[in-house]
CSV table of C-alpha atoms and ligand atoms in Angstrom, one decimal:
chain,number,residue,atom,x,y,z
A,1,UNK,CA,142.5,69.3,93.3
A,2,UNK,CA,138.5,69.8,92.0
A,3,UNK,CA,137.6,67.7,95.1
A,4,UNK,CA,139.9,69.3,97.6
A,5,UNK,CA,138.2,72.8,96.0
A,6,UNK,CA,134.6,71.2,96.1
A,7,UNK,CA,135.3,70.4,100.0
A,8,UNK,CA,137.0,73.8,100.8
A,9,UNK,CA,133.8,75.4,99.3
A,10,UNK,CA,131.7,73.3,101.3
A,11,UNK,CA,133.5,73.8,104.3
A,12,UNK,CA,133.1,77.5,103.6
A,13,UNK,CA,130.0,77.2,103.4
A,14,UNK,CA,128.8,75.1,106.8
A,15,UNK,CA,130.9,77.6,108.2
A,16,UNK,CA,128.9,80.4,107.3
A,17,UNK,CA,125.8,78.6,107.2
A,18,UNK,CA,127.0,77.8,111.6
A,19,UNK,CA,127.9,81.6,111.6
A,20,UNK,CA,124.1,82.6,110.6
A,21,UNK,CA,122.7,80.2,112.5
A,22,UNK,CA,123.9,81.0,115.6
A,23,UNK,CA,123.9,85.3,114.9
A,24,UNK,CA,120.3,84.2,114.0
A,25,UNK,CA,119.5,82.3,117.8
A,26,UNK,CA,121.5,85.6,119.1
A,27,UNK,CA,119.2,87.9,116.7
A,28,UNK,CA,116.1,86.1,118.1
A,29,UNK,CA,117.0,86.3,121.6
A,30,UNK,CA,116.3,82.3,121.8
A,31,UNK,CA,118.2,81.7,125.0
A,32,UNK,CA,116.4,84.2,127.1
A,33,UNK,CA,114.2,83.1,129.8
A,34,UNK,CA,111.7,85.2,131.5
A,35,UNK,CA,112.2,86.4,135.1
A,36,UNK,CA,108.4,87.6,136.3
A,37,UNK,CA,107.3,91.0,137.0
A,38,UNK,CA,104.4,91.5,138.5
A,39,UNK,CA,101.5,94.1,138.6
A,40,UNK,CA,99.2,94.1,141.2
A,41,UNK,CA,96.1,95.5,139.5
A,42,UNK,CA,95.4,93.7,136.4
A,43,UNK,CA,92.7,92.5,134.5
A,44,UNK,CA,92.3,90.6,130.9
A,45,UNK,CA,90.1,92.5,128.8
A,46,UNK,CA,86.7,90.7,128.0
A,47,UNK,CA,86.4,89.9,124.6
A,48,UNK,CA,89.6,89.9,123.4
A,49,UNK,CA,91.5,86.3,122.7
A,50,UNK,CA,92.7,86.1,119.2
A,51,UNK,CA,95.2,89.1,119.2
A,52,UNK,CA,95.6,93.0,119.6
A,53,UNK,CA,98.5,93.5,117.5
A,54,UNK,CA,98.4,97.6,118.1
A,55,UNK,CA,96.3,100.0,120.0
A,56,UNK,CA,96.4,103.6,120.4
A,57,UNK,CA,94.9,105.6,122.8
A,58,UNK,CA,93.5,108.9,122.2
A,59,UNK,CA,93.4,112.1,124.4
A,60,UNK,CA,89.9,111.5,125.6
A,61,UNK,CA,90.8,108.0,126.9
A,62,UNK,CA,89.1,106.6,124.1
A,63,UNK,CA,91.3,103.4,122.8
A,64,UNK,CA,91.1,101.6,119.3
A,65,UNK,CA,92.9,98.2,119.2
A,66,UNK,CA,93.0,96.3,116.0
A,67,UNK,CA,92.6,92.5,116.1
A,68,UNK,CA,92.7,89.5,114.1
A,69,UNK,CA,96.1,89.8,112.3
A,70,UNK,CA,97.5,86.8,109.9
A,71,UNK,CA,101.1,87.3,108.9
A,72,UNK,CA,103.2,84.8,107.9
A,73,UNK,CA,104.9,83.2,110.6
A,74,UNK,CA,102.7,83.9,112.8
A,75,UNK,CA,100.1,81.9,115.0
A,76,UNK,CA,96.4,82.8,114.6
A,77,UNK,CA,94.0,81.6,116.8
A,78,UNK,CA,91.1,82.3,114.2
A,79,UNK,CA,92.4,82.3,110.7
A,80,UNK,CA,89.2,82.2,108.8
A,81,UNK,CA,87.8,84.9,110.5
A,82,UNK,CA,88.7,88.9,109.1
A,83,UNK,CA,90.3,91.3,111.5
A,84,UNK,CA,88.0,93.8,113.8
A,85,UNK,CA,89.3,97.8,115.2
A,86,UNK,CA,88.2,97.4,118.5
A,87,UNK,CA,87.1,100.5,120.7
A,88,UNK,CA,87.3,100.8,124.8
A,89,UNK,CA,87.1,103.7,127.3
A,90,UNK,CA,90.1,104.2,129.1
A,91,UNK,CA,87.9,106.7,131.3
A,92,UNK,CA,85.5,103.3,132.5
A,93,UNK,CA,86.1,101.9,135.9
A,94,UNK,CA,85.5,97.8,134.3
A,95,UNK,CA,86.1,99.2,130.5
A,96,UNK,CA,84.5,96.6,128.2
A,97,UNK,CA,85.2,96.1,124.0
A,98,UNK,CA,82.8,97.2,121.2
A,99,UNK,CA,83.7,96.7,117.7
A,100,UNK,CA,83.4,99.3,115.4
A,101,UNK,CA,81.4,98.6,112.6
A,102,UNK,CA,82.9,99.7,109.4
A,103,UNK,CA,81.1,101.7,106.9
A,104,UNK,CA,81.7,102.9,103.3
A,105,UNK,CA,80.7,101.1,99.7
A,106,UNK,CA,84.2,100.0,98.5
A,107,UNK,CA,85.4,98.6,101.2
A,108,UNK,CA,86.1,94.2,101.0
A,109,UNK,CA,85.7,93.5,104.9
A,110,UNK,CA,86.4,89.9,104.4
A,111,UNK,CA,89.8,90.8,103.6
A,112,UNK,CA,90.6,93.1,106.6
A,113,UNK,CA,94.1,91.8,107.9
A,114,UNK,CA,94.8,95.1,110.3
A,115,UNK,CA,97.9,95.4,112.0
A,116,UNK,CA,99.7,98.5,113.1
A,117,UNK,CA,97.1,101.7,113.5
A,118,UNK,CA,97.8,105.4,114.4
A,119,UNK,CA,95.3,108.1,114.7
A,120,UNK,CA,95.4,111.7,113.4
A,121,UNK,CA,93.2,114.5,114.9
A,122,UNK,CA,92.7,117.8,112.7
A,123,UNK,CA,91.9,120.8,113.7
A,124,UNK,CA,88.8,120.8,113.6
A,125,UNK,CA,88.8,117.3,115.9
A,126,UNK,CA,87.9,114.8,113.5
A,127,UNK,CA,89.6,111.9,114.5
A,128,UNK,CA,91.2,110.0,111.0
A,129,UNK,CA,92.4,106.3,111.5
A,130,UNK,CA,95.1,104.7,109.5
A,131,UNK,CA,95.0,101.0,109.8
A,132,UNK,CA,98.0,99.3,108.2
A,133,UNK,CA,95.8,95.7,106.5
A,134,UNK,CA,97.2,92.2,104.9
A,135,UNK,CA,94.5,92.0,102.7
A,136,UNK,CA,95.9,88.5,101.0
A,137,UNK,CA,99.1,89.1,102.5
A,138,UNK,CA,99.3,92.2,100.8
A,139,UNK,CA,99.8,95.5,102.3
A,140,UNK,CA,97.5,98.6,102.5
A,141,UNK,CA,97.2,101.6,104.3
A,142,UNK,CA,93.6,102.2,104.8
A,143,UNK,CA,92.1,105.7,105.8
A,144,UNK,CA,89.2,106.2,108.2
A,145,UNK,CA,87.1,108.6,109.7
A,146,UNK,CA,85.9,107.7,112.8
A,147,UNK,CA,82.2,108.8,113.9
A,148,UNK,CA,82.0,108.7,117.7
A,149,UNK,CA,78.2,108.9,117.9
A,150,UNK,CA,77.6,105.7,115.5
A,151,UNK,CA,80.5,103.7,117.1
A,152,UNK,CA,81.8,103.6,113.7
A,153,UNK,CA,84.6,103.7,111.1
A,154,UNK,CA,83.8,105.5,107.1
A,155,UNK,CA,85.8,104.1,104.9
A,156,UNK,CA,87.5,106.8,103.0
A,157,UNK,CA,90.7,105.4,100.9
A,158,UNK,CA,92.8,103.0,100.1
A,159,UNK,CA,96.7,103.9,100.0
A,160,UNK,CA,98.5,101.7,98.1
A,161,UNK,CA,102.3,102.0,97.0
A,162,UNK,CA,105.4,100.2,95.1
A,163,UNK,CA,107.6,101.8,98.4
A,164,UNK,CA,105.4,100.3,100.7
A,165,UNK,CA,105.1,96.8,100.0
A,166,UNK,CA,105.3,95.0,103.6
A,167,UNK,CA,103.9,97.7,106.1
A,168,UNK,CA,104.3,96.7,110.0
A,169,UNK,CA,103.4,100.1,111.5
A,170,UNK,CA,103.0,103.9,110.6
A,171,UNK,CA,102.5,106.8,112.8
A,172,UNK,CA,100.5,109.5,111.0
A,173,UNK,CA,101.6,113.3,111.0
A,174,UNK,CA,98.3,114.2,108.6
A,175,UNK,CA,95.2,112.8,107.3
A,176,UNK,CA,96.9,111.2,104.7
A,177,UNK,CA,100.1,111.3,105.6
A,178,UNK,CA,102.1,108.8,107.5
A,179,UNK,CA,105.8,107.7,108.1
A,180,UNK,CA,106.2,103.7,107.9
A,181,UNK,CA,108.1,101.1,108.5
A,182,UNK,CA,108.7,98.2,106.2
A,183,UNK,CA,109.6,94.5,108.2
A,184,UNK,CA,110.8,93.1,105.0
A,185,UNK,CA,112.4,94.0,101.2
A,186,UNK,CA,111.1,90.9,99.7
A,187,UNK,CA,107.3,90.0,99.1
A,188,UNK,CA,107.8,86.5,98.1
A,189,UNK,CA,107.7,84.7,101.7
A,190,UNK,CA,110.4,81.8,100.9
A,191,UNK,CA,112.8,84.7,99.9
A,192,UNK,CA,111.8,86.5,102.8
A,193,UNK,CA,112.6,84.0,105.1
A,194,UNK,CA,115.9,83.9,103.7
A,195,UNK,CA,116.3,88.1,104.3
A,196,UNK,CA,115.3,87.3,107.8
A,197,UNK,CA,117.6,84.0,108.6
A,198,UNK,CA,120.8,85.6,107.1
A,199,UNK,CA,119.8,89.2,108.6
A,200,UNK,CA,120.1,91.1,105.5
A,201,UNK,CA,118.9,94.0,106.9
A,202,UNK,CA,116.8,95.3,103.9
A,203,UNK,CA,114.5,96.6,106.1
A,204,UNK,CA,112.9,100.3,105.8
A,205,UNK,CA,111.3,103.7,106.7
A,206,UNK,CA,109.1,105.5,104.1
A,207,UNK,CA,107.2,109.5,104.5
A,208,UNK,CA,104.2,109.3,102.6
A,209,UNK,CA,101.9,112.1,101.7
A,210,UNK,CA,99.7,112.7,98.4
A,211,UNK,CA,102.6,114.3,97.0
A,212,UNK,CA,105.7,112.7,97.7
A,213,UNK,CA,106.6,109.3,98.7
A,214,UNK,CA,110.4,108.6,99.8
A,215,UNK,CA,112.6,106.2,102.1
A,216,UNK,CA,113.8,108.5,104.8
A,217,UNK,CA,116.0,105.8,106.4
A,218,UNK,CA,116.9,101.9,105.8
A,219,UNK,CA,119.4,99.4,106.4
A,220,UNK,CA,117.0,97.8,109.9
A,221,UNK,CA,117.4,94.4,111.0
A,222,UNK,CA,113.2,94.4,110.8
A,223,UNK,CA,112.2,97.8,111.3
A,224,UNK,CA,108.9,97.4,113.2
A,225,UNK,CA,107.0,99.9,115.8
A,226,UNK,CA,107.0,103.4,114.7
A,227,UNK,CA,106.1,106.3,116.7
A,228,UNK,CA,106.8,110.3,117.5
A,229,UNK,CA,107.6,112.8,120.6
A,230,UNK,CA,104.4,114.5,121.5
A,231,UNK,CA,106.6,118.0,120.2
A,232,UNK,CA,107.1,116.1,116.6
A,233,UNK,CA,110.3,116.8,116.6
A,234,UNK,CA,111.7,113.2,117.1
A,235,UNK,CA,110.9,109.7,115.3
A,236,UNK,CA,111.4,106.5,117.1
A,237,UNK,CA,111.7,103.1,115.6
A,238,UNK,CA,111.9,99.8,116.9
A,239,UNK,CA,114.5,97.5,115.3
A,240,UNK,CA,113.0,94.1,116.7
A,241,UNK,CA,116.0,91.7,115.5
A,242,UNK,CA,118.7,94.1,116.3
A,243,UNK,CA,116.8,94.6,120.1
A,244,UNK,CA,117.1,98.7,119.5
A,245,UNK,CA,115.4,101.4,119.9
A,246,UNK,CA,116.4,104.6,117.1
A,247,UNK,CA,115.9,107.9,117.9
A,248,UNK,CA,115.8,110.2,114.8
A,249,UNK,CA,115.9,114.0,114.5
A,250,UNK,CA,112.7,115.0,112.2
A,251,UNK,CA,113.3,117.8,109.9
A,252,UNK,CA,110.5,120.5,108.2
A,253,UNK,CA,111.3,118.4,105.1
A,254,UNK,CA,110.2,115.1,106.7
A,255,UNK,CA,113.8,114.0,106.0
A,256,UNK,CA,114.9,112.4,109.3
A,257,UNK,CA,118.7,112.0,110.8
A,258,UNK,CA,119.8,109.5,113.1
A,259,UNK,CA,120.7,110.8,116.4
A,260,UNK,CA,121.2,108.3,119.0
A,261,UNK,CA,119.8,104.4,119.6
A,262,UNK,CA,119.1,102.2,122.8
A,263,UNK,CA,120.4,98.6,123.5
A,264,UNK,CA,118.2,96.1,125.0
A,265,UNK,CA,117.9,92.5,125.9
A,266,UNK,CA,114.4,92.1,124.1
A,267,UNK,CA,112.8,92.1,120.2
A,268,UNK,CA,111.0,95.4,120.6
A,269,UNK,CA,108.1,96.3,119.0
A,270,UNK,CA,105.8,98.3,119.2
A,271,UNK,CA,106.2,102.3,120.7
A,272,UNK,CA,104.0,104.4,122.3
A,273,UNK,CA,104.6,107.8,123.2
A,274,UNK,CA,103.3,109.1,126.7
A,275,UNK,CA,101.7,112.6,124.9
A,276,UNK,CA,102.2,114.0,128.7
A,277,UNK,CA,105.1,112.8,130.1
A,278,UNK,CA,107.1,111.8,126.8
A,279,UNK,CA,107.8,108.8,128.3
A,280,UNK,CA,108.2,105.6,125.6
A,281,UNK,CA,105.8,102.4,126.0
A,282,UNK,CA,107.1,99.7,124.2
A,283,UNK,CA,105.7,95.7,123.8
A,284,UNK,CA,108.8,93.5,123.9
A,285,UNK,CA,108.9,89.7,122.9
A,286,UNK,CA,111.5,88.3,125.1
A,287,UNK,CA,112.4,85.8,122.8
A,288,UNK,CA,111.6,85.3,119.2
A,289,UNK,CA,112.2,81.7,118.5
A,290,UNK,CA,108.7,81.5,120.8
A,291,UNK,CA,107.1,83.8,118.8
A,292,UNK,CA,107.6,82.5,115.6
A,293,UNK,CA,107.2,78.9,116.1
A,294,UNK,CA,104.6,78.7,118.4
A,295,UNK,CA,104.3,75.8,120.6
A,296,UNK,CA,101.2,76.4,123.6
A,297,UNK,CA,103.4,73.8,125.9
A,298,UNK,CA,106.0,76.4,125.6
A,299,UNK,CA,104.5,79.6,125.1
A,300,UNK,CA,106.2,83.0,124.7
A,301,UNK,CA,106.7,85.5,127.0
A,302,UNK,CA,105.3,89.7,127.3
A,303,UNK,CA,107.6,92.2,128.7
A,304,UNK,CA,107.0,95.2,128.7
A,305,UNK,CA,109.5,98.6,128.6
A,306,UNK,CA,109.1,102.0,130.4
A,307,UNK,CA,111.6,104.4,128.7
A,308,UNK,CA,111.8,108.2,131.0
A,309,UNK,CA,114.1,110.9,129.7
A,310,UNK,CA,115.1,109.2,126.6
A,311,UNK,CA,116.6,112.6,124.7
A,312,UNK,CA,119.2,112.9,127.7
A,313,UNK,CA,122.6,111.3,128.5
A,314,UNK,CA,121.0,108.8,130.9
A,315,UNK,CA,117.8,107.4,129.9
A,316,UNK,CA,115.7,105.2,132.3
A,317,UNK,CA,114.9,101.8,131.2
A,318,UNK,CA,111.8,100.3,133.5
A,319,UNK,CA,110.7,96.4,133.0
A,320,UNK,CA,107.6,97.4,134.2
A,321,UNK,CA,105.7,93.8,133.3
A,322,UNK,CA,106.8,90.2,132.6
A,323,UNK,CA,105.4,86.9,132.2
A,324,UNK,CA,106.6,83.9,131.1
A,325,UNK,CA,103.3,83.5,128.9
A,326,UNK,CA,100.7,81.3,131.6
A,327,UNK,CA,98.8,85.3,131.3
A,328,UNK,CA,99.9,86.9,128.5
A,329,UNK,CA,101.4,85.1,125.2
A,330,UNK,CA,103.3,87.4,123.2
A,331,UNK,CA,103.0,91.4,124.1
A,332,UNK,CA,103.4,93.7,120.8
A,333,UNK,CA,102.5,97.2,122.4
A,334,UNK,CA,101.6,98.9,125.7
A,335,UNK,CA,100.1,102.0,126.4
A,336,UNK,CA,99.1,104.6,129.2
A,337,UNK,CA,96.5,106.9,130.0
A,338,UNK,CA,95.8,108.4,133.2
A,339,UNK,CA,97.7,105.8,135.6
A,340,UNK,CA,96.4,103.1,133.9
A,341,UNK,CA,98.1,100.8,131.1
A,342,UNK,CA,96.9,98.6,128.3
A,343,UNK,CA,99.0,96.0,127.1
A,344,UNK,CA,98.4,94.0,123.5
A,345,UNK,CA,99.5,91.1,122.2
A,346,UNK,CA,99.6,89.6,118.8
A,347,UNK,CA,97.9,86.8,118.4
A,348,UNK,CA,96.5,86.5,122.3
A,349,UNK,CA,94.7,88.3,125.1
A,350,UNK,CA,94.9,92.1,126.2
A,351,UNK,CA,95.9,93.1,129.6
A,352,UNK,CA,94.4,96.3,131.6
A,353,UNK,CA,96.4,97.0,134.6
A,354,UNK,CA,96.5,100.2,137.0
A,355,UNK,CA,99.9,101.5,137.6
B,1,NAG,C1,102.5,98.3,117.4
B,1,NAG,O1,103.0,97.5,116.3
B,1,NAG,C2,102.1,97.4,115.3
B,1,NAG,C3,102.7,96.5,114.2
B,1,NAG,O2,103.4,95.5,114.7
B,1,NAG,C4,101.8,98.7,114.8
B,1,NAG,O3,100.9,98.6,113.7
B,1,NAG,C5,101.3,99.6,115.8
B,1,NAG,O4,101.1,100.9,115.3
B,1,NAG,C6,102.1,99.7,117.0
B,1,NAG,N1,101.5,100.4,118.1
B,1,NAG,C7,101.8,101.5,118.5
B,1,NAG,C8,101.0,102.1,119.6
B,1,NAG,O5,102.8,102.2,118.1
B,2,NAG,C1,116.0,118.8,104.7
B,2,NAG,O1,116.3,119.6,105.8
B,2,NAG,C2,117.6,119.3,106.5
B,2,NAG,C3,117.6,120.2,107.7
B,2,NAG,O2,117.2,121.5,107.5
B,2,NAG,C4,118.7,119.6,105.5
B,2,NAG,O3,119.9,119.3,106.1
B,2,NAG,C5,118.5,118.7,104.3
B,2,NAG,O4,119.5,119.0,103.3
B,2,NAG,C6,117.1,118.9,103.6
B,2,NAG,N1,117.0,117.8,102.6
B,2,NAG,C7,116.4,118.0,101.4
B,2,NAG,C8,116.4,116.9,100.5
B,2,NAG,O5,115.9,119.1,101.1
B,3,NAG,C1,105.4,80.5,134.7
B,3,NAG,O1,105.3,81.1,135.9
B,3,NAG,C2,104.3,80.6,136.7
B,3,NAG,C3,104.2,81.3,138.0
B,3,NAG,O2,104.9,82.5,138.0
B,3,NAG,C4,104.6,79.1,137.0
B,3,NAG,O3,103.5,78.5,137.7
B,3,NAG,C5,104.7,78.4,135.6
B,3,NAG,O4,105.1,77.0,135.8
B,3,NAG,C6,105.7,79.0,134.7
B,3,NAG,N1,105.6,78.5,133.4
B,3,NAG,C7,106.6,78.2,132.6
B,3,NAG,C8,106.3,77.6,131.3
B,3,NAG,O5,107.8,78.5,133.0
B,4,CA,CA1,100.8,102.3,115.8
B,5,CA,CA1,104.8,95.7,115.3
């Protein structure tokens, strides 16, 4: 009887263990393959090979990109080397990189891990960047100023918080203030692979001002890109394992209600709003397994998403770019500015097309 009760359990147990596994390939997207679509225009930027996990492009045309990024699970190409923010002008007709250099006395730039960044400009247009950093795999929100003349970033802050302990990306709606979304519950990296693998979906969004810090929404299969309608009156955010896109109604309390969500064949990532046309930008990695054990033989794919009209009945979904990964390994976010797009990728190359 104890054995036939020891092999039930067991049974049970394969069972579920089969049941994950293969809701984890489906999660992961591991058995799609990459049909190309091309872009006549393109270029690689110059200077750019060992990632450009986020980018965001300002008004003016002027674009920071941050590179560098080691996260767990993840490929890098230069793992003893700290991150860079990158700068580039959008407004160039053969735009080339300059790193910023980063000023300010308390700032450790051997530890400088960035991965998602969003920009903030007051009234008064001074242009704040928040830079989400893994300094030893730990996660900050740090605060800069940038200074346009001196090609540079002032270090102004370190945000640190018990509700924000695995930051992917923020979008910022103040100098200081920021909604973010956190990949992960766990900080210990063998129990997260656990949350990931069985898909708890502990995953979560967080407001954070000076004042008040709360969770504004959870329960994400990997809550990753974050972003907001030029209007601020809608939230977007990327659920990469459950291959959605949320929209969420934003209310003068920062609390935010769901209101509808997208299906798609790809782990999205990162957003970017159009601040014209509204339209949504988002960095898709066709299929997981590629990106998170990376093999150059087989490398993974970039796709990347145009989203028009996304508050109405009938949203239009646009693969605008795809490759199987012999030009571009692994695309986390895409932006536009003036007929032109910019395409990053997280541990590889960036890609400067006109549209
Ligand atoms: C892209 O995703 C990264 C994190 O994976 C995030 O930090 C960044 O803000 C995103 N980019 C945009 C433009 O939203
Ligand atoms: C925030 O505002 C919304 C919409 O006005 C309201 O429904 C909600 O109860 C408010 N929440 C809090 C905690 O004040
Ligand atoms: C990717 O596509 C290119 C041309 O479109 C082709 O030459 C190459 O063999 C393909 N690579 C893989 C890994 O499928
Ligand atoms: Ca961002
Ligand atoms: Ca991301």
């Amino acid at each position: 009887m104890a054995k036939l009760m020891v092999l039930t359990l067991l049974g049970l147990g394969l069972a579920l263990f089969r049941d994950h596994r293969s809701s984890y390939l489906t999660r992961m997207n591991a058995f799609r393959e990459i049909k190309p679509v091309e872009l006549p225009n393109c270029k690689l930027v110059k200077g750019i090979e060992t990632g450009s996990e986020d980018l965001e492009v300002l008004h003016n045309g002027l674009a920071f990109i941050s590179t560098g990024l080691k996260y767990p699970g993840i490929k890098s190409f230069e793992p003893d080397k700290p991150g860079k923010i990158l700068l580039m002008d959008l407004n160039e007709e053969d735009p080339v990189v300059l790193e910023l250099r980063i000023t300010g006395s308390n700032f450790d730039l051997s530890s400088f891990n960035p991965h998602g960044i969003s920009t903030f400009t007051d009234e008064d247009n001074t242009v704040y960047l928040l830079v989400v950093s893994h300094p030893d795999l730990k996660s900050t929100v740090e605060l800069f100023k940038f200074q346009e003349e001196e090609k540079s970033l002032l270090h102004l802050k370190t945000i640190k918080h018990k509700l924000l302990p695995n930051i992917n990306d923020i979008v910022a709606v103040g100098p200081e203030h920021f909604y973010a979304t956190i990949d992960h519950y766990f900080v210990d990296t063998y129990l997260t692979s656990w949350e990931i693998y069985l898909g708890l979906a502990w995953s979560y969004v967080v407001y954070y001002s000076p004042n008040e810090v709360q969770v504004m929404a959870s329960g994400f299969d990997f809550a990753n890109g974050i972003n907001i309608s030029p209007d601020g009156k809608y939230v977007y955010i990327s659920e990469l394992m459950a291959h959605k896109i949320h929209v969420y109604e934003k209310h003068a309390n920062w609390t935010l209600t769901p209101l509808k969500s997208l299906d798609f064949n790809t782990l999205v990532d990162n957003i970017s709003v159009d601040p014209v046309t509204g339209d949504l930008w988002i960095g898709c990695h066709p299929n997981g397994i590629k990106i998170f054990s990376y093999d150059a033989e087989n490398p993974p794919g970039s796709e990347v998403l145009q989203i028009q009209d996304i508050l109405t009945e009938e949203p239009k979904v646009t693969v605008v770019y795809a490759d199987n990964g012999t030009v571009l390994q692994g695309s986390t976010v895409a932006a536009v500015y003036k007929g032109k797009l910019l395409v990053g990728t997280v541990f590889h190359r960036a890609l400067y097309c006109k549209l």
